[in-house]
Short mmCIF file of C-alpha atoms in Angstrom, two decimals:
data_model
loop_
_atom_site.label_atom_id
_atom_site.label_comp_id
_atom_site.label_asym_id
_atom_site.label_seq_id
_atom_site.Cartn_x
_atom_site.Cartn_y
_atom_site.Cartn_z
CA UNK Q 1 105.33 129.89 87.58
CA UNK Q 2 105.80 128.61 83.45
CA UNK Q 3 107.42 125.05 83.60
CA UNK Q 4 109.59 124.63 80.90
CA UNK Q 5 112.56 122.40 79.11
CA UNK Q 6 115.87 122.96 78.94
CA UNK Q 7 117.39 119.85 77.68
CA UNK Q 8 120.92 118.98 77.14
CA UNK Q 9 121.98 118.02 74.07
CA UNK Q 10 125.22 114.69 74.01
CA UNK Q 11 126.56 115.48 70.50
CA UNK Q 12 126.75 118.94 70.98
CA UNK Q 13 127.67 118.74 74.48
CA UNK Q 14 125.50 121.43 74.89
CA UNK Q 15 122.23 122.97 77.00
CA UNK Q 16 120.03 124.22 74.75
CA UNK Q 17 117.58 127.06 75.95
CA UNK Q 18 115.61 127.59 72.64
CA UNK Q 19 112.63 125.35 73.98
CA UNK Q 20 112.30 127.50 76.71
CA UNK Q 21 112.50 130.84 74.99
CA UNK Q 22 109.56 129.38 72.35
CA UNK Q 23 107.42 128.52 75.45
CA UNK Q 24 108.02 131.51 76.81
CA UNK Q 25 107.17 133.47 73.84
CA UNK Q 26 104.21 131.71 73.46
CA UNK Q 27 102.87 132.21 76.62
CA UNK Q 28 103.19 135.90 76.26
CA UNK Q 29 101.37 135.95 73.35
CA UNK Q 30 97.96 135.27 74.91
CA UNK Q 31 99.23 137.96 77.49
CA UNK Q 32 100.91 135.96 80.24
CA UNK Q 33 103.89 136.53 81.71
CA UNK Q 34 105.81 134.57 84.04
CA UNK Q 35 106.71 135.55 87.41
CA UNK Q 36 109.70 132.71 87.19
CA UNK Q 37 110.63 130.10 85.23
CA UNK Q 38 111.14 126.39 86.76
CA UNK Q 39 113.44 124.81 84.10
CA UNK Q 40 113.37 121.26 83.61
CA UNK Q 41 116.80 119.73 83.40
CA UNK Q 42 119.29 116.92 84.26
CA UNK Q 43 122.48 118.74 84.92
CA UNK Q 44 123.05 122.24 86.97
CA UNK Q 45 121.84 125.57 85.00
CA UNK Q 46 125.40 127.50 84.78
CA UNK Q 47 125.18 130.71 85.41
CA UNK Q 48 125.60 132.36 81.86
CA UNK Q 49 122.99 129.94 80.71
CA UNK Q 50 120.56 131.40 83.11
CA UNK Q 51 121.79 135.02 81.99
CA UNK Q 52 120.71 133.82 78.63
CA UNK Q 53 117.39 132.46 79.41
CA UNK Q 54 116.90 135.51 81.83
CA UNK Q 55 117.65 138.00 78.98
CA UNK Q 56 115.41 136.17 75.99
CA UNK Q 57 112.34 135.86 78.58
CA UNK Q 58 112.44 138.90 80.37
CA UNK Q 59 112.92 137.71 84.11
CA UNK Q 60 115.85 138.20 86.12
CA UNK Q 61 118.47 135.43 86.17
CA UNK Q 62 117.73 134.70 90.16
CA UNK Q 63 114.19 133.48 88.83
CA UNK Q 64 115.27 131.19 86.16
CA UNK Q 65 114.93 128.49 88.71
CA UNK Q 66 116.76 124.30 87.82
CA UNK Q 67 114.42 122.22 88.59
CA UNK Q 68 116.50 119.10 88.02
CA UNK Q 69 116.45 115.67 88.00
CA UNK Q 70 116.70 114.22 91.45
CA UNK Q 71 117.16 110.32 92.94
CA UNK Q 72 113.77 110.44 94.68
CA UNK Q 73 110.75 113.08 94.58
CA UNK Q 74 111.09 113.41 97.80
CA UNK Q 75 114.82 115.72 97.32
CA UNK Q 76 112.48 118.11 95.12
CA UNK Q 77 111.61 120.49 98.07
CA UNK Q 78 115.65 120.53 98.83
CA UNK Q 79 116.60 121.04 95.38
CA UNK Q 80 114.05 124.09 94.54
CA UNK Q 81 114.86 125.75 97.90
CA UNK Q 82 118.97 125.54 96.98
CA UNK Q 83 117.33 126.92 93.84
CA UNK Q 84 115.55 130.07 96.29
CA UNK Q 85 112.48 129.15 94.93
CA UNK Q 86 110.74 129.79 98.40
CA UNK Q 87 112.09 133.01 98.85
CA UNK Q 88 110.69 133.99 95.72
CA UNK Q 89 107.13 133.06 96.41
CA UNK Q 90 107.05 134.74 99.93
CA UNK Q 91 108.29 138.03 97.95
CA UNK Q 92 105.76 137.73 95.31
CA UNK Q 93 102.87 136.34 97.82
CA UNK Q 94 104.15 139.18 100.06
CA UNK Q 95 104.62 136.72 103.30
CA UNK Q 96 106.69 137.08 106.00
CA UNK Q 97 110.07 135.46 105.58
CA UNK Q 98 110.88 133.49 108.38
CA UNK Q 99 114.41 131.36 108.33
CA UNK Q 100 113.91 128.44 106.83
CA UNK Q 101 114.48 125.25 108.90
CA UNK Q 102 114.46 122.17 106.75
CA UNK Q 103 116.46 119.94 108.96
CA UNK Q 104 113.57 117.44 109.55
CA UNK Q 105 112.87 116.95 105.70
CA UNK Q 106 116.98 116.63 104.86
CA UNK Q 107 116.76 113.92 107.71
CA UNK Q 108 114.08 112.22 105.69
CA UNK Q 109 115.90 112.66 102.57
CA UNK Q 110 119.03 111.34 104.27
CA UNK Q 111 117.28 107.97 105.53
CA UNK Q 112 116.06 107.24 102.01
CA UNK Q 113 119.04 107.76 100.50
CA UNK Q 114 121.21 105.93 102.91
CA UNK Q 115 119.16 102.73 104.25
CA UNK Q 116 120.59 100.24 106.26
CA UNK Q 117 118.55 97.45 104.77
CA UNK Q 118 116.28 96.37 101.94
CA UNK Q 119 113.73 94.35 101.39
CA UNK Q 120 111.33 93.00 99.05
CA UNK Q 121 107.52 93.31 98.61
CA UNK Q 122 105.40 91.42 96.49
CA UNK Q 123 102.69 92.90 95.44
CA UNK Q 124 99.92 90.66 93.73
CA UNK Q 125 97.70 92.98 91.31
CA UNK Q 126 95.24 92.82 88.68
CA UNK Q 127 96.30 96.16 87.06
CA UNK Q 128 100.34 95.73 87.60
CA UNK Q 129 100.91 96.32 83.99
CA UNK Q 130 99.95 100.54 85.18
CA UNK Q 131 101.76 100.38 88.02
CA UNK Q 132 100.56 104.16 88.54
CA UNK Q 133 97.43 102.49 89.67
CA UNK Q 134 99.17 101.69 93.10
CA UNK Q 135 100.87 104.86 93.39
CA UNK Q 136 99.13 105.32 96.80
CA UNK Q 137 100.56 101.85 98.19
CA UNK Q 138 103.77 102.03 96.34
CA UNK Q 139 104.55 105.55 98.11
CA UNK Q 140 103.12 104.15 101.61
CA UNK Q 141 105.67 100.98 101.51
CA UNK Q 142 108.13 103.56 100.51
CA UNK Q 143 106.89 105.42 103.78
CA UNK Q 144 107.20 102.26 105.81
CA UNK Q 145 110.41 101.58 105.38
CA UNK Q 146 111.16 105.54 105.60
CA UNK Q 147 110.51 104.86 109.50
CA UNK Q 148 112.43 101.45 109.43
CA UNK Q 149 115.36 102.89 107.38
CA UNK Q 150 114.90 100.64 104.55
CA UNK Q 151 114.89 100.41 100.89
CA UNK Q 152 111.51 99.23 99.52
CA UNK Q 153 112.05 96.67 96.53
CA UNK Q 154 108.79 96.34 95.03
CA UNK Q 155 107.75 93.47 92.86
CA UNK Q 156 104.79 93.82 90.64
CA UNK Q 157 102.74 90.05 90.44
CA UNK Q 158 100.35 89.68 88.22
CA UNK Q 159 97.66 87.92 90.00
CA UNK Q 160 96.21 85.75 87.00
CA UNK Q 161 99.55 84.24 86.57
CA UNK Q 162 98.62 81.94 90.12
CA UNK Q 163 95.69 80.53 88.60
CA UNK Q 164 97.67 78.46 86.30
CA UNK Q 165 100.81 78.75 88.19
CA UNK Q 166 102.43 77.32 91.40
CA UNK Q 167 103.18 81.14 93.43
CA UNK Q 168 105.88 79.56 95.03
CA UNK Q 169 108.50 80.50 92.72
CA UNK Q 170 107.38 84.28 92.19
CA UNK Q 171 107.01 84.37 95.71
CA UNK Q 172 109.57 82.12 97.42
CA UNK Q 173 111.83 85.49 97.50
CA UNK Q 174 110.13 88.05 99.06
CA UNK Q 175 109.73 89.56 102.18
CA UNK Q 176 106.41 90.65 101.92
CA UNK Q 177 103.19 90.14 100.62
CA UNK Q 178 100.92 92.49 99.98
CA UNK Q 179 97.19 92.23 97.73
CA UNK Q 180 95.52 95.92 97.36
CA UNK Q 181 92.42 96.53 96.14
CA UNK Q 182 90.23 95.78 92.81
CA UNK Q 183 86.83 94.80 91.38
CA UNK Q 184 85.47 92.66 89.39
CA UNK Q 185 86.27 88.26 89.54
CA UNK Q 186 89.74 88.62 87.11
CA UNK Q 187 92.56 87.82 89.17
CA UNK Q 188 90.71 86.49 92.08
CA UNK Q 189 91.32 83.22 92.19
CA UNK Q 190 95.53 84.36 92.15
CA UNK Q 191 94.79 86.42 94.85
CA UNK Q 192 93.26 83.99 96.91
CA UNK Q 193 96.52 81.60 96.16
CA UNK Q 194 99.04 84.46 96.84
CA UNK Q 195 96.72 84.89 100.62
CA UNK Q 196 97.14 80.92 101.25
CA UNK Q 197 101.13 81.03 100.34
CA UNK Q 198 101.53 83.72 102.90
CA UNK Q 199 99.58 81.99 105.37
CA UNK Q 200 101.20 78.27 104.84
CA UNK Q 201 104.55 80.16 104.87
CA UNK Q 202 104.64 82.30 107.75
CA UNK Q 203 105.59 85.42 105.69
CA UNK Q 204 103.76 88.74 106.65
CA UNK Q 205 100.95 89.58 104.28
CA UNK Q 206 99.07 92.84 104.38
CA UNK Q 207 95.96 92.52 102.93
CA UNK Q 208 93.57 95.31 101.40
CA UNK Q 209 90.18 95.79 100.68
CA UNK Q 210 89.68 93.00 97.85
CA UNK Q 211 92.99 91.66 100.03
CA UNK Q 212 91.53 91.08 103.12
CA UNK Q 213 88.12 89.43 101.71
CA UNK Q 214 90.30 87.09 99.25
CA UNK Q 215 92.19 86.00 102.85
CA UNK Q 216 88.66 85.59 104.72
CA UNK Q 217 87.55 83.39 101.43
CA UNK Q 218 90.78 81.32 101.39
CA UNK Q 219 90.41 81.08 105.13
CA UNK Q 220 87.42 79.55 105.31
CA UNK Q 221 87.72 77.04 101.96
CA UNK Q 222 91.05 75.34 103.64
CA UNK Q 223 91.19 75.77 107.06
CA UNK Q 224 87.27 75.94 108.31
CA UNK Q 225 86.72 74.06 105.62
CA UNK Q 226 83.93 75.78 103.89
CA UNK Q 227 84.50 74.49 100.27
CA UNK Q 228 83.66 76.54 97.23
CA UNK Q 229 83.67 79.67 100.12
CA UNK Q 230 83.67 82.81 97.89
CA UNK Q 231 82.26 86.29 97.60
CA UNK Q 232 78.40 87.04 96.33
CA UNK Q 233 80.42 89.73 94.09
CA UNK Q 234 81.78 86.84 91.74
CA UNK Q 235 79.28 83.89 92.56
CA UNK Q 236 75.64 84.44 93.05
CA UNK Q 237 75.05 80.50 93.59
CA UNK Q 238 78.32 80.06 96.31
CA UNK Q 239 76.67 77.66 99.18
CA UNK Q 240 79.17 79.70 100.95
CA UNK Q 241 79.18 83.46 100.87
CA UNK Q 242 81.75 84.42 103.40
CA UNK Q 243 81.68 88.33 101.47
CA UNK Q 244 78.78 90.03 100.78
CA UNK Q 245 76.90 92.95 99.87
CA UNK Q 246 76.07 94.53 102.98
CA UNK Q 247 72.36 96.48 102.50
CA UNK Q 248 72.17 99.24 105.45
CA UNK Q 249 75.00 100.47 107.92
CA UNK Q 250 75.21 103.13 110.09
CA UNK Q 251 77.75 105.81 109.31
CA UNK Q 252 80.09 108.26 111.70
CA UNK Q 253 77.23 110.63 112.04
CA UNK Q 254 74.83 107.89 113.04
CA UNK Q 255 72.63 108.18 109.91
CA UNK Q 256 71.23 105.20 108.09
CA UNK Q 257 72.21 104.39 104.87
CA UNK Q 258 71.09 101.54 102.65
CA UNK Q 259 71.75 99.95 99.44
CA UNK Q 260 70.68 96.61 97.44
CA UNK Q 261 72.08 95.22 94.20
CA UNK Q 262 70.01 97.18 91.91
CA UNK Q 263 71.59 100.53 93.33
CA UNK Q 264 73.64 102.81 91.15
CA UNK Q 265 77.24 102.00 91.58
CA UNK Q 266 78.85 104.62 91.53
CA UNK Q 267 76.46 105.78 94.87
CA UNK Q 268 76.53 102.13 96.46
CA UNK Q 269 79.88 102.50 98.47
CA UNK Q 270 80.72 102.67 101.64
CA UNK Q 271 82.77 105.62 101.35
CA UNK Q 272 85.09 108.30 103.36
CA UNK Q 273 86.20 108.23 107.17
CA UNK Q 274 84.83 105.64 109.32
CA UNK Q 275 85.03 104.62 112.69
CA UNK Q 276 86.85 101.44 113.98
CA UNK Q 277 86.96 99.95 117.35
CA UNK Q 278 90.12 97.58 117.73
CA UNK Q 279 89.82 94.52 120.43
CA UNK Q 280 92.43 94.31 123.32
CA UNK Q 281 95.73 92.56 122.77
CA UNK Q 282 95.66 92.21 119.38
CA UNK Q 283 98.04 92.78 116.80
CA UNK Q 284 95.97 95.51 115.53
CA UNK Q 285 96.07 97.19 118.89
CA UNK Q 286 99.52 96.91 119.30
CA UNK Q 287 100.43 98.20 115.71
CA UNK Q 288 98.21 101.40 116.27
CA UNK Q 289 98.24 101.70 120.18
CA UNK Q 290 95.14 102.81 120.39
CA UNK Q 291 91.62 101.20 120.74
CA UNK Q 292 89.43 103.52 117.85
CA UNK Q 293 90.84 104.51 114.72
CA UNK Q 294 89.20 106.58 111.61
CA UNK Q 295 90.04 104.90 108.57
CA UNK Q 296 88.90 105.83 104.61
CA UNK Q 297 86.65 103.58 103.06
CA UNK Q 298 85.86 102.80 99.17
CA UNK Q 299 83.84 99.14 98.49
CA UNK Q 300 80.87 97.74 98.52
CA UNK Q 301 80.90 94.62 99.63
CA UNK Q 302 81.83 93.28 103.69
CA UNK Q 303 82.72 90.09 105.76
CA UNK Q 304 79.56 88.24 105.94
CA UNK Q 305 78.46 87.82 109.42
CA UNK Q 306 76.89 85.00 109.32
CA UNK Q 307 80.22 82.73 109.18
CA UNK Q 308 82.09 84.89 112.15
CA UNK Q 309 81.67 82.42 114.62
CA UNK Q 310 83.13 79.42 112.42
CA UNK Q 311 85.96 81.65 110.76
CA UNK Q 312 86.74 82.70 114.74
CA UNK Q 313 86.47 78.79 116.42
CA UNK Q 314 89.11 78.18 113.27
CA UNK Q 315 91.87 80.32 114.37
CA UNK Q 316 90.57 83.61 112.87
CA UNK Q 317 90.84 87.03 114.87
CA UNK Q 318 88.07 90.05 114.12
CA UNK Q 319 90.19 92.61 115.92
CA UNK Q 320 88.54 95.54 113.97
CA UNK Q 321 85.29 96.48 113.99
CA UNK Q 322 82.16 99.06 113.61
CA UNK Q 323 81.51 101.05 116.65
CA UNK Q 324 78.53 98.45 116.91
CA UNK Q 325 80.06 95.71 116.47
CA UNK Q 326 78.34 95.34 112.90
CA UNK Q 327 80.87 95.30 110.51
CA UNK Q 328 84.31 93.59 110.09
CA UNK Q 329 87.18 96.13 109.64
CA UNK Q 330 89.79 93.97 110.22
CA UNK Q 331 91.57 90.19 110.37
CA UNK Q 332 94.37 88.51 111.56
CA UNK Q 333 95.35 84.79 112.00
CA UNK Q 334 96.28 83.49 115.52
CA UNK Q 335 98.56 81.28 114.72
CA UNK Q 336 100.75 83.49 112.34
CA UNK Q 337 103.71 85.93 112.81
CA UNK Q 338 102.10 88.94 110.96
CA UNK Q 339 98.67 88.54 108.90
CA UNK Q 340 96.45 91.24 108.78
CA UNK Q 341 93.94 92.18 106.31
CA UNK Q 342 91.60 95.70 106.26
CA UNK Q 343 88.79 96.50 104.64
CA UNK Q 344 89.74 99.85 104.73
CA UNK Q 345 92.53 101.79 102.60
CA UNK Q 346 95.36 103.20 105.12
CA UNK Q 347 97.55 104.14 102.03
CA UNK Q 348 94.91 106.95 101.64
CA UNK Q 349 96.44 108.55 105.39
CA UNK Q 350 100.48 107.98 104.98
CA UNK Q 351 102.89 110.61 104.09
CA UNK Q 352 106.54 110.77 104.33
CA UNK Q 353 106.71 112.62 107.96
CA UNK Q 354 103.57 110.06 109.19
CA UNK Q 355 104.19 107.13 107.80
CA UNK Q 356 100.73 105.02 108.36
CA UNK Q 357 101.22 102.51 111.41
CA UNK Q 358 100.07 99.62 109.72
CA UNK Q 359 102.83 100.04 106.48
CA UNK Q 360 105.28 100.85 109.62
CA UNK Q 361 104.64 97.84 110.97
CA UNK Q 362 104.60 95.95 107.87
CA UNK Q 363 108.04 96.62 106.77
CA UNK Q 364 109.47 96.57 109.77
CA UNK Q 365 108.00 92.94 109.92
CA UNK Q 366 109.31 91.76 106.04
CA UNK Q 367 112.09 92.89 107.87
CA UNK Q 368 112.53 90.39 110.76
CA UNK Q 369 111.11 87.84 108.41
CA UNK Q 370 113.90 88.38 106.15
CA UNK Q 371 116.91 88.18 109.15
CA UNK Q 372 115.43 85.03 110.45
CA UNK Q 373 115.55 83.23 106.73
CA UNK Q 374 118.64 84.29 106.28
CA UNK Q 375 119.66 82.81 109.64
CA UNK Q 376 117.70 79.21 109.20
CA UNK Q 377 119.16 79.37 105.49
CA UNK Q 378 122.65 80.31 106.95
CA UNK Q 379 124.89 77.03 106.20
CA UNK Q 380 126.98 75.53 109.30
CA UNK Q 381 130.94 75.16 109.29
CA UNK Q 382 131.98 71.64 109.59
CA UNK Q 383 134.66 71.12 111.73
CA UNK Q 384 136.95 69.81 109.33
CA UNK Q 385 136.56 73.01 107.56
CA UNK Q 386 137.46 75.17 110.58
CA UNK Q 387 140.39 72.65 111.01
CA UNK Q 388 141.53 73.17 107.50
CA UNK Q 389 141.92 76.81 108.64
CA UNK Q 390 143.66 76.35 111.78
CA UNK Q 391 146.37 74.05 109.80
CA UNK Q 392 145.22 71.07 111.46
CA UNK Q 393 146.87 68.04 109.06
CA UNK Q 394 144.98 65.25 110.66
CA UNK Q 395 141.71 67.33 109.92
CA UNK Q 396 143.56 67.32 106.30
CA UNK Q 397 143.81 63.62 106.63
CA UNK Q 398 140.22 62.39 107.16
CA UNK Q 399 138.72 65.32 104.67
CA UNK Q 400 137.26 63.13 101.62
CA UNK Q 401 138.68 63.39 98.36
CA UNK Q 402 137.29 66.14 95.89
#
């Protein structure tokens, strides 16, 4: 399959295949030939045009193949199989041709296109400037509110902007919060702000990796009142190292492994599927209805034992853990509508048909969080005003002036 352009030119009102033919040409010059050509494109391929391309590149016009522009990626299986890409690969792969039945991914298509609602996610980053460095998350939101039938506005924070900044107005919109991952102390300190907002505010957060040890660390500096709480990543000399680096675990096959801070880094993470028992009655629980999970892992650094007890007699839930009990997996807040933080990353296991549980959940929560604003928010008809519509003069009568 050769990939090439066929772009259409506005002055001339015209597609022009010469791009294609060159690319063509010069793939045949190292002594390549294509089987078909998938031609890049905004508009349909008419018919003579792929007679034309057919004839200059020596294919037949049934594999010059439009691979248009489409509204979401996610129509590109739809639009290559209108195209009879598929068939074309089963004869060339020699596989059986079975009929096609594509009427669970058009359904998918269908419920991005057409959502019944939409709402907005926050995301607080350090890299938001390459927003390609969240594709993972971006695509599991989109996920989410696949399930939920809803449209996904996301809204790139910059994290830094907090430390200088009250989050209230970036935030005081959204639906959502949500802090991924990251390394290194740039940022942090937003991060940790962004994790108190959603907390003092009652609006769902979903915190990950770096999110969920920013929302321990916040946690326990103002409401367990730990002050100058922080991670041993960014301060050696905290008196209070709620996140540390953990030196031995046990992983899923029951082998040690250990670690200290003069290990390599790029061999000191905790990395891959792990196992994670979830605690009764939890929100956790509920969201994945099920009491073990296997999550994908990729840090170095874990809730610090030591302060589980006072983070817990504070309000704070563990309902995620290590098969032994050893290691923190995951956090909520009692007292709070939807807060959960993971050390793990569940973007890694969502796709369009499986949308992760916890993004599921999520969205479907930003959701109920944005009906029930716009129901406090909702302003109240004064009488006088439903008078004034009933043609009620004495109503009329005691109204104020303008």
């Amino acid at each position: 399959l050769h990939l090439t352009l066929v772009p259409y030119i506005a002055a001339a009102a015209e597609l022009k295949t010469k791009p294609t033919q060159h690319s063509v040409r010069e793939l045949r010059a190292i002594g390549i030939s294509a089987d078909a050509l998938l031609c890049r494109c905004d508009r349909p391929l008419p018919a003579e045009v792929k007679e034309k391309i057919a004839l200059f590149c020596n294919v037949e016009p049934r594999q010059v193949i439009a691979a248009r522009d489409v509204s979401t990626i996610y129509e590109v299986p739809l639009s290559l199989s209108q195209e009879g890409l598929d068939e074309i690969l089963l004869e060339l792969l020699n596989l059986p041709r079975n009929p096609r039945d594509l009427t669970a991914w058009e359904a998918l298509v269908s419920r991005i296109k057409h959502p019944t609602h939409e709402v907005k996610i926050g995301i607080v980053g350090k890299y938001v400037e390459l927003t390609e460095s969240y594709k993972s998350l971006s695509e599991a939101l989109t996920h989410g509110g696949m399930a939920n039938r809803v449209k996904v506005k996301i809204e790139w924070i910059e994290s830094e902007v907090f430390e200088s900044e009250d989050p209230a107005p970036h935030l005081g919109h959204v639906h959502g919060i949500l802090v991924p991952g990251g390394f290194g102390e740039r940022g942090t300190e937003g991060k940790i702000k962004a994790a108190q907002y959603a907390r003092q505010n009652n609006v769902p957060y979903l915190g990950i990796c770096l999110g969920m040890q920013v929302a321990v660390i916040e946690f326990a500096r103002n409401v367990a009142g730990l002050a100058g709480a922080q991670s041993s990543e960014f301060s050696k000399d905290t008196p209070h190292p709620v996140i540390g680096l953990i030196t031995e675990w046990q992983d899923q096959t029951g082998a040690i492994e250990r670690r200290d801070e003069n290990s390599d880094l790029g061999g000191s993470m905790r990395l891959g599927g792990q196992l994670c028992k979830l605690k009764s009655a939890t929100l956790a629980q509920r969201i994945y209805g099920r009491d073990q999970i296997v999550e994908r892992h990729r840090h170095r650094y874990e809730f610090n034992n030591e302060f589980k007890d006072q983070l817990v007699e504070n309000g704070m839930i563990i309902s995620g853990t290590s098969p032994n009990g050893e290691l923190v997996e995951i956090i909520e807040i009692s007292d709070h509508p939807w807060f959960i933080g993971v050390q793990f990353h569940p973007e890694f296991k969502s796709s369009p048909r499986k949308p992760h549980p916890l993004f599921k959940s999520f969205i479907a929560a930003a959701l109920d969080y944005r009906d029930k604003n716009k129901k406090k928010n909702k302003p109240e008809k004064s009488a006088a005003v439903d008078s004034k519509k009933n043609g009620n003069p004495a109503a009329l009568e005691k109204e104020p002036n303008d």
